[in-house]
mmCIF file with all atom_site columns, C-alpha atoms in Angstrom:
data_model
loop_
_atom_site.group_PDB
_atom_site.id
_atom_site.type_symbol
_atom_site.label_atom_id
_atom_site.label_alt_id
_atom_site.label_comp_id
_atom_site.label_asym_id
_atom_site.label_entity_id
_atom_site.label_seq_id
_atom_site.pdbx_PDB_ins_code
_atom_site.Cartn_x
_atom_site.Cartn_y
_atom_site.Cartn_z
_atom_site.occupancy
_atom_site.B_iso_or_equiv
_atom_site.pdbx_formal_charge
_atom_site.auth_seq_id
_atom_site.auth_comp_id
_atom_site.auth_asym_id
_atom_site.auth_atom_id
_atom_site.pdbx_PDB_model_num
ATOM 1   C CA . MET A 1 1   ? 4.457  32.252 33.576 1.00 80.00 ? 1   MET A CA 1
ATOM 2   C CA . ARG A 1 2   ? 4.742  30.709 29.467 1.00 87.00 ? 2   ARG A CA 1
ATOM 3   C CA . LYS A 1 3   ? 7.489  29.434 29.310 1.00 88.00 ? 3   LYS A CA 1
ATOM 4   C CA . ILE A 1 4   ? 7.220  27.299 32.389 1.00 91.00 ? 4   ILE A CA 1
ATOM 5   C CA . PHE A 1 5   ? 4.048  25.841 31.104 1.00 92.00 ? 5   PHE A CA 1
ATOM 6   C CA . LEU A 1 6   ? 5.264  25.234 27.888 1.00 94.00 ? 6   LEU A CA 1
ATOM 7   C CA . GLY A 1 7   ? 8.209  22.967 29.213 1.00 91.00 ? 7   GLY A CA 1
ATOM 8   C CA . PHE A 1 8   ? 6.053  21.403 31.793 1.00 91.00 ? 8   PHE A CA 1
ATOM 9   C CA . ILE A 1 9   ? 3.878  20.050 28.547 1.00 94.00 ? 9   ILE A CA 1
ATOM 10  C CA . VAL A 1 10  ? 6.912  19.103 26.355 1.00 94.00 ? 10  VAL A CA 1
ATOM 11  C CA . TYR A 1 11  ? 8.335  17.624 29.380 1.00 92.00 ? 11  TYR A CA 1
ATOM 12  C CA . THR A 1 12  ? 4.973  15.419 29.669 1.00 92.00 ? 12  THR A CA 1
ATOM 13  C CA . LEU A 1 13  ? 4.980  14.849 26.396 1.00 95.00 ? 13  LEU A CA 1
ATOM 14  C CA . ALA A 1 14  ? 8.712  13.707 25.932 1.00 94.00 ? 14  ALA A CA 1
ATOM 15  C CA . GLU A 1 15  ? 7.824  11.531 28.664 1.00 92.00 ? 15  GLU A CA 1
ATOM 16  C CA . LEU A 1 16  ? 5.130  10.106 27.343 1.00 93.00 ? 16  LEU A CA 1
ATOM 17  C CA . THR A 1 17  ? 6.624  9.477  23.902 1.00 94.00 ? 17  THR A CA 1
ATOM 18  C CA . LEU A 1 18  ? 9.593  7.703  25.966 1.00 93.00 ? 18  LEU A CA 1
ATOM 19  C CA . LEU A 1 19  ? 7.529  5.361  27.787 1.00 92.00 ? 19  LEU A CA 1
ATOM 20  C CA . ILE A 1 20  ? 5.076  4.430  24.735 1.00 93.00 ? 20  ILE A CA 1
ATOM 21  C CA . VAL A 1 21  ? 8.416  3.367  23.139 1.00 94.00 ? 21  VAL A CA 1
ATOM 22  C CA . ILE A 1 22  ? 10.006 1.160  25.781 1.00 94.00 ? 22  ILE A CA 1
ATOM 23  C CA . GLY A 1 23  ? 6.470  -0.222 26.404 1.00 93.00 ? 23  GLY A CA 1
ATOM 24  C CA . GLN A 1 24  ? 6.527  -0.960 23.175 1.00 94.00 ? 24  GLN A CA 1
ATOM 25  C CA . ASN A 1 25  ? 9.787  -2.595 22.858 1.00 95.00 ? 25  ASN A CA 1
ATOM 26  C CA . ILE A 1 26  ? 9.788  -4.700 26.645 1.00 93.00 ? 26  ILE A CA 1
ATOM 27  C CA . GLY A 1 27  ? 6.525  -4.930 26.647 1.00 92.00 ? 27  GLY A CA 1
ATOM 28  C CA . VAL A 1 28  ? 3.885  -2.944 29.029 1.00 91.00 ? 28  VAL A CA 1
ATOM 29  C CA . LEU A 1 29  ? 4.501  -5.288 32.342 1.00 94.00 ? 29  LEU A CA 1
ATOM 30  C CA . SER A 1 30  ? 8.350  -4.669 32.324 1.00 93.00 ? 30  SER A CA 1
ATOM 31  C CA . THR A 1 31  ? 7.830  -1.341 31.769 1.00 93.00 ? 31  THR A CA 1
ATOM 32  C CA . LEU A 1 32  ? 5.755  -0.676 34.694 1.00 92.00 ? 32  LEU A CA 1
ATOM 33  C CA . LEU A 1 33  ? 7.662  -3.398 36.739 1.00 94.00 ? 33  LEU A CA 1
ATOM 34  C CA . LEU A 1 34  ? 10.867 -0.871 35.720 1.00 93.00 ? 34  LEU A CA 1
ATOM 35  C CA . ILE A 1 35  ? 9.128  2.128  36.626 1.00 92.00 ? 35  ILE A CA 1
ATOM 36  C CA . ILE A 1 36  ? 8.133  0.886  40.257 1.00 93.00 ? 36  ILE A CA 1
ATOM 37  C CA . ALA A 1 37  ? 11.487 -0.845 40.764 1.00 94.00 ? 37  ALA A CA 1
ATOM 38  C CA . THR A 1 38  ? 13.462 2.543  40.091 1.00 92.00 ? 38  THR A CA 1
ATOM 39  C CA . SER A 1 39  ? 10.978 4.524  42.082 1.00 92.00 ? 39  SER A CA 1
ATOM 40  C CA . VAL A 1 40  ? 12.074 2.330  45.272 1.00 94.00 ? 40  VAL A CA 1
ATOM 41  C CA . ILE A 1 41  ? 15.358 2.810  44.778 1.00 92.00 ? 41  ILE A CA 1
ATOM 42  C CA . GLY A 1 42  ? 14.232 6.404  44.897 1.00 91.00 ? 42  GLY A CA 1
ATOM 43  C CA . ILE A 1 43  ? 12.754 5.831  47.868 1.00 92.00 ? 43  ILE A CA 1
ATOM 44  C CA . TYR A 1 44  ? 15.553 4.399  49.800 1.00 90.00 ? 44  TYR A CA 1
ATOM 45  C CA . VAL A 1 45  ? 17.667 6.612  48.578 1.00 87.00 ? 45  VAL A CA 1
ATOM 46  C CA . MET A 1 46  ? 16.937 9.817  49.713 1.00 86.00 ? 46  MET A CA 1
ATOM 47  C CA . LYS A 1 47  ? 16.151 7.651  53.024 1.00 86.00 ? 47  LYS A CA 1
ATOM 48  C CA . ASN A 1 48  ? 19.003 6.073  53.090 1.00 86.00 ? 48  ASN A CA 1
ATOM 49  C CA . LYS A 1 49  ? 21.274 7.867  51.743 1.00 82.00 ? 49  LYS A CA 1
ATOM 50  C CA . GLY A 1 50  ? 19.498 11.482 52.507 1.00 74.00 ? 50  GLY A CA 1
ATOM 51  C CA . MET A 1 51  ? 19.979 10.687 55.746 1.00 80.00 ? 51  MET A CA 1
ATOM 52  C CA . ASN A 1 52  ? 23.540 10.169 56.205 1.00 82.00 ? 52  ASN A CA 1
ATOM 53  C CA . SER A 1 53  ? 24.749 13.498 53.853 1.00 80.00 ? 53  SER A CA 1
ATOM 54  C CA . VAL A 1 54  ? 22.112 14.917 56.569 1.00 79.00 ? 54  VAL A CA 1
ATOM 55  C CA . GLN A 1 55  ? 24.664 14.106 59.007 1.00 82.00 ? 55  GLN A CA 1
ATOM 56  C CA . ASN A 1 56  ? 27.679 14.434 57.365 1.00 82.00 ? 56  ASN A CA 1
ATOM 57  C CA . VAL A 1 57  ? 26.129 18.456 57.093 1.00 80.00 ? 57  VAL A CA 1
ATOM 58  C CA . LYS A 1 58  ? 25.754 18.346 61.217 1.00 82.00 ? 58  LYS A CA 1
ATOM 59  C CA . ASN A 1 59  ? 29.155 16.805 61.609 1.00 84.00 ? 59  ASN A CA 1
ATOM 60  C CA . THR A 1 60  ? 30.985 19.065 59.994 1.00 82.00 ? 60  THR A CA 1
ATOM 61  C CA . LEU A 1 61  ? 29.111 22.142 61.109 1.00 80.00 ? 61  LEU A CA 1
ATOM 62  C CA . ALA A 1 62  ? 29.707 21.041 64.672 1.00 82.00 ? 62  ALA A CA 1
ATOM 63  C CA . ARG A 1 63  ? 33.994 20.607 63.652 1.00 84.00 ? 63  ARG A CA 1
ATOM 64  C CA . GLY A 1 64  ? 32.773 24.584 63.135 1.00 79.00 ? 64  GLY A CA 1
ATOM 65  C CA . GLU A 1 65  ? 34.035 24.520 59.390 1.00 77.00 ? 65  GLU A CA 1
ATOM 66  C CA . ALA A 1 66  ? 31.438 25.912 56.389 1.00 75.00 ? 66  ALA A CA 1
ATOM 67  C CA . PRO A 1 67  ? 29.249 22.938 55.648 1.00 74.00 ? 67  PRO A CA 1
ATOM 68  C CA . GLY A 1 68  ? 29.512 24.404 52.009 1.00 75.00 ? 68  GLY A CA 1
ATOM 69  C CA . ALA A 1 69  ? 30.502 20.873 50.036 1.00 79.00 ? 69  ALA A CA 1
ATOM 70  C CA . ALA A 1 70  ? 28.412 18.676 52.410 1.00 78.00 ? 70  ALA A CA 1
ATOM 71  C CA . LEU A 1 71  ? 25.380 20.842 52.118 1.00 80.00 ? 71  LEU A CA 1
ATOM 72  C CA . VAL A 1 72  ? 25.738 20.506 48.268 1.00 83.00 ? 72  VAL A CA 1
ATOM 73  C CA . ASP A 1 73  ? 26.207 16.969 48.564 1.00 83.00 ? 73  ASP A CA 1
ATOM 74  C CA . THR A 1 74  ? 23.256 16.402 50.651 1.00 83.00 ? 74  THR A CA 1
ATOM 75  C CA . PHE A 1 75  ? 20.972 18.440 48.199 1.00 84.00 ? 75  PHE A CA 1
ATOM 76  C CA . LEU A 1 76  ? 22.202 16.395 45.411 1.00 88.00 ? 76  LEU A CA 1
ATOM 77  C CA . THR A 1 77  ? 21.728 13.436 46.821 1.00 87.00 ? 77  THR A CA 1
ATOM 78  C CA . PHE A 1 78  ? 18.023 13.666 47.390 1.00 87.00 ? 78  PHE A CA 1
ATOM 79  C CA . GLY A 1 79  ? 17.494 15.347 44.730 1.00 89.00 ? 79  GLY A CA 1
ATOM 80  C CA . GLY A 1 80  ? 18.703 12.143 43.169 1.00 90.00 ? 80  GLY A CA 1
ATOM 81  C CA . GLY A 1 81  ? 16.641 9.811  44.479 1.00 90.00 ? 81  GLY A CA 1
ATOM 82  C CA . LEU A 1 82  ? 13.378 12.412 44.517 1.00 91.00 ? 82  LEU A CA 1
ATOM 83  C CA . LEU A 1 83  ? 13.997 12.239 40.677 1.00 92.00 ? 83  LEU A CA 1
ATOM 84  C CA . LEU A 1 84  ? 14.617 8.348  40.591 1.00 92.00 ? 84  LEU A CA 1
ATOM 85  C CA . ALA A 1 85  ? 11.185 7.976  42.930 1.00 92.00 ? 85  ALA A CA 1
ATOM 86  C CA . LEU A 1 86  ? 9.274  9.995  40.383 1.00 91.00 ? 86  LEU A CA 1
ATOM 87  C CA . PRO A 1 87  ? 7.614  7.873  37.375 1.00 90.00 ? 87  PRO A CA 1
ATOM 88  C CA . GLY A 1 88  ? 9.602  8.262  34.344 1.00 89.00 ? 88  GLY A CA 1
ATOM 89  C CA . PHE A 1 89  ? 12.453 7.959  32.639 1.00 92.00 ? 89  PHE A CA 1
ATOM 90  C CA . LEU A 1 90  ? 13.344 11.195 31.861 1.00 93.00 ? 90  LEU A CA 1
ATOM 91  C CA . THR A 1 91  ? 14.045 11.756 35.847 1.00 93.00 ? 91  THR A CA 1
ATOM 92  C CA . ASP A 1 92  ? 15.714 8.358  35.842 1.00 93.00 ? 92  ASP A CA 1
ATOM 93  C CA . VAL A 1 93  ? 18.337 9.682  33.725 1.00 92.00 ? 93  VAL A CA 1
ATOM 94  C CA . LEU A 1 94  ? 19.114 12.607 35.377 1.00 92.00 ? 94  LEU A CA 1
ATOM 95  C CA . GLY A 1 95  ? 18.443 10.965 39.255 1.00 92.00 ? 95  GLY A CA 1
ATOM 96  C CA . LEU A 1 96  ? 21.081 8.354  38.212 1.00 91.00 ? 96  LEU A CA 1
ATOM 97  C CA . PHE A 1 97  ? 23.608 11.478 36.869 1.00 91.00 ? 97  PHE A CA 1
ATOM 98  C CA . LEU A 1 98  ? 23.061 13.663 40.297 1.00 90.00 ? 98  LEU A CA 1
ATOM 99  C CA . LEU A 1 99  ? 23.661 10.045 42.401 1.00 89.00 ? 99  LEU A CA 1
ATOM 100 C CA . MET A 1 100 ? 26.896 8.848  40.128 1.00 89.00 ? 100 MET A CA 1
ATOM 101 C CA . PRO A 1 101 ? 30.203 10.568 41.837 1.00 85.00 ? 101 PRO A CA 1
ATOM 102 C CA . PHE A 1 102 ? 31.826 11.772 38.596 1.00 87.00 ? 102 PHE A CA 1
ATOM 103 C CA . SER A 1 103 ? 28.859 13.709 36.860 1.00 85.00 ? 103 SER A CA 1
ATOM 104 C CA . ARG A 1 104 ? 28.045 14.969 40.462 1.00 84.00 ? 104 ARG A CA 1
ATOM 105 C CA . LYS A 1 105 ? 30.995 16.570 40.665 1.00 85.00 ? 105 LYS A CA 1
ATOM 106 C CA . MET A 1 106 ? 29.335 18.400 36.645 1.00 88.00 ? 106 MET A CA 1
ATOM 107 C CA . PHE A 1 107 ? 26.346 19.613 38.505 1.00 87.00 ? 107 PHE A CA 1
ATOM 108 C CA . GLN A 1 108 ? 28.235 21.105 41.951 1.00 87.00 ? 108 GLN A CA 1
ATOM 109 C CA . PRO A 1 109 ? 29.338 24.928 40.106 1.00 88.00 ? 109 PRO A CA 1
ATOM 110 C CA . ILE A 1 110 ? 25.558 24.782 39.252 1.00 88.00 ? 110 ILE A CA 1
ATOM 111 C CA . VAL A 1 111 ? 24.563 24.321 42.642 1.00 85.00 ? 111 VAL A CA 1
ATOM 112 C CA . TYR A 1 112 ? 26.917 26.581 44.084 1.00 84.00 ? 112 TYR A CA 1
ATOM 113 C CA . TYR A 1 113 ? 25.761 29.378 41.570 1.00 87.00 ? 113 TYR A CA 1
ATOM 114 C CA . TRP A 1 114 ? 22.177 28.720 42.312 1.00 85.00 ? 114 TRP A CA 1
ATOM 115 C CA . MET A 1 115 ? 22.965 28.568 46.465 1.00 80.00 ? 115 MET A CA 1
ATOM 116 C CA . ARG A 1 116 ? 25.102 32.215 46.127 1.00 82.00 ? 116 ARG A CA 1
ATOM 117 C CA . LYS A 1 117 ? 22.354 34.136 43.518 1.00 85.00 ? 117 LYS A CA 1
ATOM 118 C CA . LYS A 1 118 ? 20.050 33.180 46.364 1.00 81.00 ? 118 LYS A CA 1
ATOM 119 C CA . MET A 1 119 ? 22.210 33.807 49.422 1.00 77.00 ? 119 MET A CA 1
ATOM 120 C CA . LYS A 1 120 ? 22.332 37.813 47.661 1.00 83.00 ? 120 LYS A CA 1
ATOM 121 C CA . LYS A 1 121 ? 19.245 38.100 47.850 1.00 81.00 ? 121 LYS A CA 1
ATOM 122 C CA . GLY A 1 122 ? 18.307 37.555 51.463 1.00 77.00 ? 122 GLY A CA 1
ATOM 123 C CA . GLN A 1 123 ? 16.686 34.132 50.550 1.00 70.00 ? 123 GLN A CA 1
ATOM 124 C CA . PHE A 1 124 ? 18.667 31.488 51.929 1.00 66.00 ? 124 PHE A CA 1
ATOM 125 C CA . ILE A 1 125 ? 20.010 31.475 55.017 1.00 63.00 ? 125 ILE A CA 1
ATOM 126 C CA . ILE A 1 126 ? 22.063 28.680 56.790 1.00 63.00 ? 126 ILE A CA 1
ATOM 127 C CA . VAL A 1 127 ? 21.163 28.583 60.864 1.00 62.00 ? 127 VAL A CA 1
ATOM 128 C CA . GLN A 1 128 ? 23.056 27.097 63.020 1.00 58.00 ? 128 GLN A CA 1
ATOM 129 C CA . ARG A 1 129 ? 21.658 26.004 66.193 1.00 57.00 ? 129 ARG A CA 1
#
């Protein structure tokens, strides 16, 4: 619990420091507009690209195939949009990495590992209707 709390404090301080530095370099209004723009883009990505990814998972299941790759793609797309929607530049950079196809391949093994771990513990179940 201490590590999570310490990590949250370090993240918050890093995010605030970055906001102050960028605000001093490009101006306060420009910084605020940039944060608002990335939030709007993140919401758009979650709504449109995320729903397209969910449809891909449904189509994969309808064909009787395992939804592994489509499910991971959906998870990363939605996560990238969510991180873009959150205010802050560190989350924006990570969100962009999750949305870019070439860098998304870097994160796919991590998500597969996490999903396998959850499935073994019985905490992650795929139900087909």
